[in-house]
Amino acid sequence: MTNKKTVSCTATTADENIYTLRNAQDMQLTISDRGASLVSWLAPDRYGRVGDVLLAYAEAGSYVQNPFYFGAIIGRWANRIAAGQFELDGRSYAVECNDGDNHLHGGSSGFHTARWLATEEDGSLRMSLTSPDGEGGFPGNLKVQVTYRLDDEGRLTIDYEAQSDAPTPINLTSHPYFNLNAGTSDIKDHLLCIDASHYLKIDAGCIPAELASVAGSAFDFRQPAPIGPRLDWPDQQVLIAGGFNHCYCVQAGLNGQPGPLREVASVYDPGSGRKLSVATDQAGLQFYSGNFLSGVAGRDAHDYARHDGFCLEAQAYPNQINGPHAEAVILRPGQVYRQTTVYRVSLQS
């Protein structure tokens, strides 16, 4: 089959430029240069009806602050840093505490609010950003590139690269919210599978407290299971988070180290026949069940409700910079941070 991947700038406003990736199957993915955010992913269901599998704001202007991080690249630190503090090479650093007593997703002016520079290259879209020394409290001038490629099999490959002129913590992720029935109902009947034997239990502030086996718990998705019934399990960890907001350890060794690129999760919607597969080389996969979506103004004048979308965010472990495996998340001069995550949307018969 002739490859017909294309990328084009399809809309421009004062706040953002919108780019569209298309493949030979006429699948369309739109990306904003505001936060390098995934805004829309149009894909057919088993009946050929095209629907959007991503959640998005009702107004484009909402991406300027993007308080729910819809579709955005998150940095410099995805997830949480306990008490907004860490030590690096004997020096203490303080970053913004924007989630109670903790730091979350790079702070209120993290990468998700930045205007990225977009470059179209051979059917892919490269987004570039420079974060100056001291921005958000993080050390080092950090240069970041994120490249999006959509192939004819429905795979969106996200390649990350970063370099710094001083030692700095780094933990990047993409934060799309998916609903494979294109918003006709919530995600509770979606069948989730996560290839992980362990996850990180959290405290009341969603900071990892201990490594735990998934066996016999609500967190065991090693075999596909519907999300909805697990939300009602009398599991203390589910109660703490109001659902799922936990990191699964998806690489061998359980030590926060990246590993080979491999498929770590899949989600299937029986109604539409759509399937999402996730592959990554990262140590962690954060499963978030959309616990705080109530009242968010979404596309088509539709207010989202709790559990109307889910996230599977490939990343390092939350608060890893303050744990025994901190060195794995420190980028030093002369090194190159690299990460690859692949989301694939397809049909399952």
XYZ file of C-alpha atoms in Angstrom:
349
model
C 0.000 0.000 0.000
C 1.308 3.454 -0.844
C 2.150 5.445 2.223
C 0.158 8.667 2.236
C 1.112 10.138 5.585
C 0.783 13.910 5.556
C 1.125 16.757 8.021
C -0.239 20.252 7.596
C -0.988 23.380 9.581
C -4.771 23.597 9.467
C -5.666 26.462 11.833
C -3.965 29.469 13.389
C -5.030 31.783 16.217
C -3.240 34.167 18.534
C -3.049 31.400 21.148
C -2.070 28.380 19.060
C -1.381 26.759 15.727
C -3.134 23.474 14.973
C -1.438 20.773 12.905
C -3.099 17.701 11.415
C -1.479 14.339 10.756
C -3.220 11.965 8.332
C -2.437 8.423 7.279
C -3.425 6.314 4.260
C -6.560 5.147 6.092
C -7.722 8.786 6.498
C -7.197 8.616 10.243
C -6.676 12.181 11.471
C -4.767 13.422 14.489
C -4.643 17.110 15.415
C -1.946 18.660 17.583
C -1.677 22.135 19.071
C 1.643 23.909 19.468
C 0.284 25.082 22.844
C 1.639 22.426 25.160
C 2.412 20.239 22.109
C -1.055 18.900 22.939
C -2.969 16.089 21.261
C -6.367 17.668 20.603
C -8.277 15.214 18.414
C -7.912 11.679 17.076
C -10.550 10.667 14.558
C -10.859 6.915 14.061
C -13.624 4.634 12.723
C -15.559 2.114 14.788
C -16.475 -1.394 13.613
C -19.371 0.048 11.582
C -17.209 2.613 9.808
C -18.539 5.522 11.860
C -15.784 8.031 12.595
C -15.526 9.352 16.150
C -13.038 11.233 18.302
C -11.281 9.021 20.851
C -9.696 11.951 22.722
C -11.245 14.275 25.269
C -10.798 17.983 24.576
C -11.870 21.358 25.913
C -14.871 23.192 24.514
C -12.793 26.337 23.925
C -9.360 26.511 22.319
C -8.387 29.172 24.839
C -8.560 26.600 27.631
C -5.282 25.148 26.388
C -3.434 28.315 27.422
C -3.539 27.165 31.062
C -4.807 23.595 30.471
C -5.642 22.879 34.125
C -6.514 19.231 33.390
C -3.468 18.706 31.134
C -5.587 17.484 28.208
C -3.292 15.880 25.641
C -0.235 17.879 26.683
C 3.445 17.083 26.982
C 4.286 17.239 30.677
C 7.621 18.493 32.022
C 10.057 19.039 33.430
C 8.630 16.538 35.871
C 5.581 14.394 35.149
C 3.517 13.353 38.168
C 4.515 14.396 41.692
C 7.520 15.484 43.735
C 6.893 15.186 47.465
C 6.805 18.551 49.265
C 8.117 20.194 46.095
C 11.699 19.484 47.171
C 14.623 17.385 46.024
C 18.376 17.217 46.509
C 20.819 17.001 43.635
C 24.575 16.671 44.061
C 24.386 17.961 47.616
C 22.250 20.991 46.825
C 18.600 21.393 47.790
C 16.009 22.648 45.315
C 12.429 23.818 45.815
C 9.807 23.733 43.068
C 6.210 24.905 43.052
C 3.732 23.053 45.239
C 0.650 23.207 43.011
C -1.048 20.018 44.249
C -1.588 20.515 47.953
C 1.792 20.067 49.605
C 3.345 18.516 46.490
C 4.622 19.451 43.056
C 2.615 18.185 40.069
C 3.333 18.045 36.327
C 5.949 20.788 36.118
C 3.921 23.354 38.045
C 1.316 25.852 36.889
C 3.606 27.113 34.114
C 5.037 23.766 33.045
C 5.541 22.489 29.522
C 1.775 21.997 29.126
C 1.271 25.803 28.940
C 4.285 26.626 26.739
C 4.162 27.557 23.076
C 6.279 24.966 21.279
C 8.057 25.516 17.947
C 6.648 23.164 15.313
C 8.542 21.837 12.284
C 7.073 19.563 9.637
C 9.488 16.813 8.549
C 8.739 13.998 6.101
C 5.236 13.271 7.315
C 6.052 13.846 10.991
C 5.721 16.820 13.311
C 8.630 17.892 15.497
C 7.955 20.144 18.480
C 10.854 21.960 20.165
C 11.133 23.876 23.421
C 13.896 25.486 25.476
C 13.369 25.691 29.232
C 15.811 28.179 30.787
C 17.855 27.566 33.899
C 15.746 28.145 37.003
C 12.378 27.904 35.265
C 9.924 26.378 37.715
C 12.801 26.005 40.170
C 14.636 23.397 38.072
C 18.350 23.777 37.285
C 19.970 23.821 33.838
C 19.071 25.129 30.405
C 17.062 22.246 28.985
C 16.414 21.729 25.277
C 13.576 19.345 24.424
C 12.312 17.845 21.173
C 9.179 15.743 20.774
C 8.402 14.124 17.426
C 4.958 12.795 16.479
C 4.561 10.222 13.686
C 1.287 8.569 12.641
C 1.699 5.469 10.479
C -0.752 3.645 8.283
C -1.427 1.006 10.955
C -2.807 3.630 13.345
C 0.343 3.881 15.473
C 1.208 7.255 16.933
C 4.886 7.162 17.852
C 6.090 9.836 20.266
C 9.886 10.201 20.399
C 11.399 12.439 23.062
C 14.923 13.879 23.265
C 16.399 16.337 25.751
C 19.781 17.776 26.703
C 20.854 20.015 29.581
C 23.936 22.089 30.384
C 23.637 21.251 34.099
C 22.419 18.231 36.074
C 18.623 18.276 36.292
C 15.766 15.896 37.054
C 13.723 14.959 34.018
C 10.539 12.941 33.623
C 8.454 13.625 30.531
C 5.131 12.149 29.459
C 2.150 12.673 27.196
C -1.199 13.181 28.934
C -4.049 12.318 26.519
C -7.444 11.338 27.897
C -9.029 8.532 25.880
C -12.599 7.341 25.509
C -12.811 4.650 22.845
C -16.586 4.936 22.442
C -16.037 8.539 21.309
C -17.930 9.956 24.243
C -21.243 8.129 23.831
C -20.866 6.863 27.411
C -18.240 6.648 30.139
C -15.251 4.278 30.223
C -16.580 1.751 32.725
C -17.208 -1.009 30.180
C -13.748 -0.614 28.635
C -11.650 -3.772 29.096
C -8.207 -2.886 30.444
C -5.094 -5.049 30.402
C -1.791 -3.947 32.000
C 1.189 -6.276 31.796
C 2.577 -5.566 35.256
C 2.827 -7.665 38.407
C 3.489 -4.713 40.729
C 2.291 -1.160 41.268
C 3.098 1.656 43.671
C 0.741 2.170 46.585
C 0.186 5.835 47.440
C -0.443 7.959 50.492
C -3.193 10.583 50.811
C -1.147 13.013 48.693
C -0.699 10.455 45.879
C 2.988 10.047 46.725
C 4.267 6.447 46.381
C 4.449 4.737 49.761
C 5.454 1.175 48.870
C 5.858 -1.335 46.074
C 3.003 -3.863 46.088
C 1.937 -6.927 44.159
C -1.243 -6.576 42.115
C -2.260 -10.153 42.928
C -5.649 -10.414 44.621
C -6.289 -6.675 44.415
C -8.361 -4.278 42.333
C -5.131 -3.431 40.519
C -4.657 -6.808 38.851
C -5.297 -6.181 35.161
C -2.932 -8.859 33.905
C -5.999 -10.370 32.263
C -8.453 -7.994 30.534
C -11.139 -6.767 32.918
C -13.780 -4.003 32.742
C -12.766 -0.831 34.542
C -16.183 -0.077 36.069
C -16.498 -2.937 38.576
C -12.948 -2.304 39.846
C -13.894 1.266 40.726
C -16.397 -0.157 43.222
C -14.029 -2.573 44.941
C -13.613 -1.944 48.697
C -9.889 -1.367 48.185
C -8.295 1.298 50.377
C -6.050 2.447 47.540
C -9.037 2.985 45.239
C -10.770 4.929 48.001
C -7.732 7.154 48.581
C -7.544 8.176 44.918
C -11.284 8.233 44.206
C -10.573 5.621 41.542
C -7.268 4.756 39.929
C -4.360 7.199 39.902
C -1.457 4.812 40.337
C 1.820 3.935 38.688
C 2.357 0.402 37.406
C 5.916 -0.947 37.239
C 6.119 -2.183 33.655
C 9.832 -2.938 33.229
C 11.758 -5.872 34.649
C 13.768 -5.233 37.782
C 11.179 -2.939 39.372
C 13.970 -0.413 39.917
C 12.842 2.656 38.000
C 15.170 1.945 35.076
C 13.968 2.264 31.476
C 13.919 -0.932 29.444
C 13.163 -2.195 25.953
C 10.269 -0.780 23.980
C 7.408 -3.228 24.498
C 3.628 -3.333 24.623
C 2.615 -2.819 28.244
C -1.136 -2.165 28.094
C -4.238 -2.415 25.955
C -7.812 -1.199 26.256
C -10.784 -2.531 24.296
C -14.244 -1.008 23.956
C -16.779 -3.768 23.191
C -19.358 -1.336 21.846
C -17.269 0.329 19.149
C -14.704 -2.398 18.559
C -11.890 0.119 18.972
C -8.718 -0.978 20.719
C -5.913 1.124 22.160
C -2.467 -0.432 22.603
C 0.368 1.229 24.511
C 4.061 0.441 24.107
C 6.862 2.205 25.949
C 10.443 1.924 27.157
C 9.671 3.764 30.396
C 9.724 2.181 33.863
C 6.246 3.312 34.862
C 2.750 3.568 33.423
C 0.338 5.814 35.294
C -3.267 4.649 35.020
C -5.678 7.488 35.786
C -9.425 6.843 35.577
C -10.579 10.446 35.158
C -11.584 10.865 38.787
C -11.833 14.668 38.677
C -13.459 15.348 35.304
C -16.847 16.381 36.691
C -18.030 19.672 35.229
C -15.153 20.152 32.782
C -16.511 21.849 29.656
C -15.751 19.476 26.799
C -16.196 19.553 23.050
C -19.665 19.739 21.493
C -20.995 21.755 24.471
C -20.755 18.627 26.583
C -19.653 18.782 30.206
C -17.543 15.804 31.125
C -18.397 13.673 34.138
C -16.288 11.535 36.409
C -14.758 8.544 34.571
C -15.574 9.919 31.129
C -11.953 9.373 30.098
C -8.808 7.527 31.117
C -5.075 8.178 30.831
C -2.172 5.784 30.407
C 0.924 7.938 30.899
C 4.352 6.403 30.284
C 6.945 7.913 32.618
C 9.428 7.354 35.428
C 8.103 6.554 38.892
C 6.375 9.414 40.756
C 8.755 11.150 43.197
C 11.595 8.964 41.933
C 13.984 11.900 42.337
C 13.567 11.499 46.110
C 13.942 7.724 46.164
C 16.668 5.099 45.931
C 16.625 5.150 42.116
C 17.088 8.917 41.725
C 20.157 8.708 39.500
C 18.061 7.104 36.729
C 16.037 10.342 36.374
C 18.934 12.821 36.450
C 20.050 14.196 33.084
C 23.674 15.329 33.128
C 25.642 17.455 30.646
C 26.775 15.401 27.664
C 23.946 12.900 28.075
C 20.822 12.689 25.925
C 17.462 11.837 27.464
C 15.491 9.612 25.112
C 12.067 8.071 25.411
C 9.672 6.396 22.999
C 5.987 5.752 23.607
C 3.568 4.374 21.015
C -0.213 4.620 21.141
C -2.037 2.532 18.535
C -5.757 2.786 17.762
C -7.136 -0.146 15.782
C -10.217 -2.331 15.426
C -10.591 -5.692 17.121
C -12.953 -8.195 15.563
